[in-house]
Amino acid sequence: MSDANPFKTPEQEAEFTRKLVLGLLSTLETKGLLSSPELDSILRAARLAAYPVAPARNAGPAGPGTHWVKPGQPPKEMDRTTPIGIPDVRAGGKDGKENPLMIDMELD
């Protein structure tokens, strides 16, 4: 008596199933029961189901001490132990005696 499962590994069973489905779809397309765009849609949907797209990473630069939360989670308290450096962007410099910034251009 033969074994109920003739496949040795899950990979062999997956390959057999893949070839069987592709053969059936090809036959349906050849007989005119499926159009080429319909066949492409079926294959694309199967590929997306078999290999799901990885979730997108959180976008944008994160400041020091940022903790990302997933939608639906309560916000976390801000970590105030990390020092934050604030740049000096004053136009007159640190002592205020330098000339202010100027843009020199000629309009015609």
Short mmCIF file of C-alpha atoms in Angstrom, two decimals, residues 4-107:
data_model
loop_
_atom_site.label_atom_id
_atom_site.label_comp_id
_atom_site.label_asym_id
_atom_site.label_seq_id
_atom_site.Cartn_x
_atom_site.Cartn_y
_atom_site.Cartn_z
CA ALA A 4 -1.03 8.72 1.96
CA ASN A 5 1.42 11.60 1.53
CA PRO A 6 3.87 10.87 -1.32
CA PHE A 7 5.88 14.05 -0.65
CA LYS A 8 8.99 13.86 1.44
CA THR A 9 9.22 17.51 2.43
CA PRO A 10 6.91 20.56 2.56
CA GLU A 11 9.06 22.12 -0.18
CA GLN A 12 8.24 19.24 -2.55
CA GLU A 13 4.54 19.56 -1.79
CA ALA A 14 4.66 23.33 -2.35
CA GLU A 15 6.46 22.88 -5.68
CA PHE A 16 3.93 20.27 -6.82
CA THR A 17 1.02 22.52 -5.86
CA ARG A 18 2.60 25.49 -7.64
CA LYS A 19 3.12 23.52 -10.86
CA LEU A 20 -0.37 22.03 -10.69
CA VAL A 21 -2.02 25.44 -10.29
CA LEU A 22 0.08 26.99 -13.06
CA GLY A 23 -0.85 24.09 -15.35
CA LEU A 24 -4.56 24.51 -14.60
CA LEU A 25 -4.43 28.26 -15.14
CA SER A 26 -2.52 27.82 -18.39
CA THR A 27 -5.11 25.31 -19.62
CA LEU A 28 -7.97 27.66 -18.75
CA GLU A 29 -6.22 30.48 -20.61
CA THR A 30 -5.55 28.29 -23.66
CA LYS A 31 -9.22 27.23 -23.83
CA GLY A 32 -10.33 30.86 -23.66
CA LEU A 33 -11.97 30.66 -20.25
CA LEU A 34 -9.48 33.14 -18.76
CA SER A 35 -8.05 36.17 -20.49
CA SER A 36 -4.40 37.12 -20.12
CA PRO A 37 -5.16 40.14 -17.86
CA GLU A 38 -7.36 37.91 -15.64
CA LEU A 39 -4.57 35.36 -15.38
CA ASP A 40 -2.06 38.10 -14.49
CA SER A 41 -4.42 39.41 -11.79
CA ILE A 42 -4.78 35.94 -10.26
CA LEU A 43 -1.01 35.39 -10.25
CA ARG A 44 -0.35 38.85 -8.78
CA ALA A 45 -2.88 38.29 -5.99
CA ALA A 46 -1.39 34.87 -5.22
CA ARG A 47 2.13 36.32 -5.11
CA LEU A 48 1.05 39.10 -2.74
CA ALA A 49 -0.69 36.57 -0.49
CA ALA A 50 2.36 34.27 -0.46
CA TYR A 51 4.92 37.03 0.08
CA PRO A 52 3.28 39.86 2.04
CA VAL A 53 4.81 43.29 1.85
CA ALA A 54 6.75 44.31 4.94
CA PRO A 55 5.05 47.07 6.94
CA ALA A 56 6.30 50.55 6.21
CA ARG A 57 8.75 52.05 8.65
CA ASN A 58 7.80 55.16 10.55
CA ALA A 59 8.71 58.16 8.42
CA GLY A 60 10.64 61.25 9.28
CA PRO A 61 13.59 62.05 11.43
CA ALA A 62 13.14 61.32 15.09
CA GLY A 63 14.61 63.51 17.77
CA PRO A 64 16.64 62.14 20.65
CA GLY A 65 14.55 60.14 23.06
CA THR A 66 11.69 59.56 20.60
CA HIS A 67 9.64 56.45 21.28
CA TRP A 68 7.41 55.29 18.41
CA VAL A 69 4.03 53.83 19.29
CA LYS A 70 1.70 51.84 17.07
CA PRO A 71 -1.78 53.11 16.22
CA GLY A 72 -4.15 52.45 19.09
CA GLN A 73 -1.43 52.36 21.74
CA PRO A 74 -1.43 55.07 24.43
CA PRO A 75 1.35 57.63 24.04
CA LYS A 76 4.47 57.11 26.10
CA GLU A 77 5.90 59.77 28.36
CA MET A 78 8.76 61.81 26.89
CA ASP A 79 12.24 60.86 28.06
CA ARG A 80 13.58 64.10 29.48
CA THR A 81 16.93 62.67 30.56
CA THR A 82 18.44 63.04 27.07
CA PRO A 83 20.09 66.46 26.61
CA ILE A 84 18.98 68.40 23.56
CA GLY A 85 21.43 70.77 21.90
CA ILE A 86 19.79 73.95 20.59
CA PRO A 87 21.85 75.69 17.88
CA ASP A 88 22.60 79.42 18.11
CA VAL A 89 20.87 80.92 15.06
CA ARG A 90 20.95 84.60 15.95
CA ALA A 91 21.90 86.83 13.00
CA GLY A 92 24.22 89.07 15.00
CA GLY A 93 26.35 86.29 16.38
CA LYS A 94 26.85 85.46 20.03
CA ASP A 95 27.81 88.94 21.14
CA GLY A 96 25.44 90.79 18.78
CA LYS A 97 28.23 93.03 17.37
CA GLU A 98 28.68 91.30 14.03
CA ASN A 99 26.96 92.65 10.95
CA PRO A 100 23.55 91.17 10.23
CA LEU A 101 23.26 88.74 7.32
CA MET A 102 22.72 90.41 3.95
CA ILE A 103 21.75 89.08 0.57
CA ASP A 104 23.35 91.01 -2.27
CA MET A 105 21.51 90.77 -5.56
CA GLU A 106 20.68 92.99 -8.49
CA LEU A 107 17.25 93.06 -10.03
#
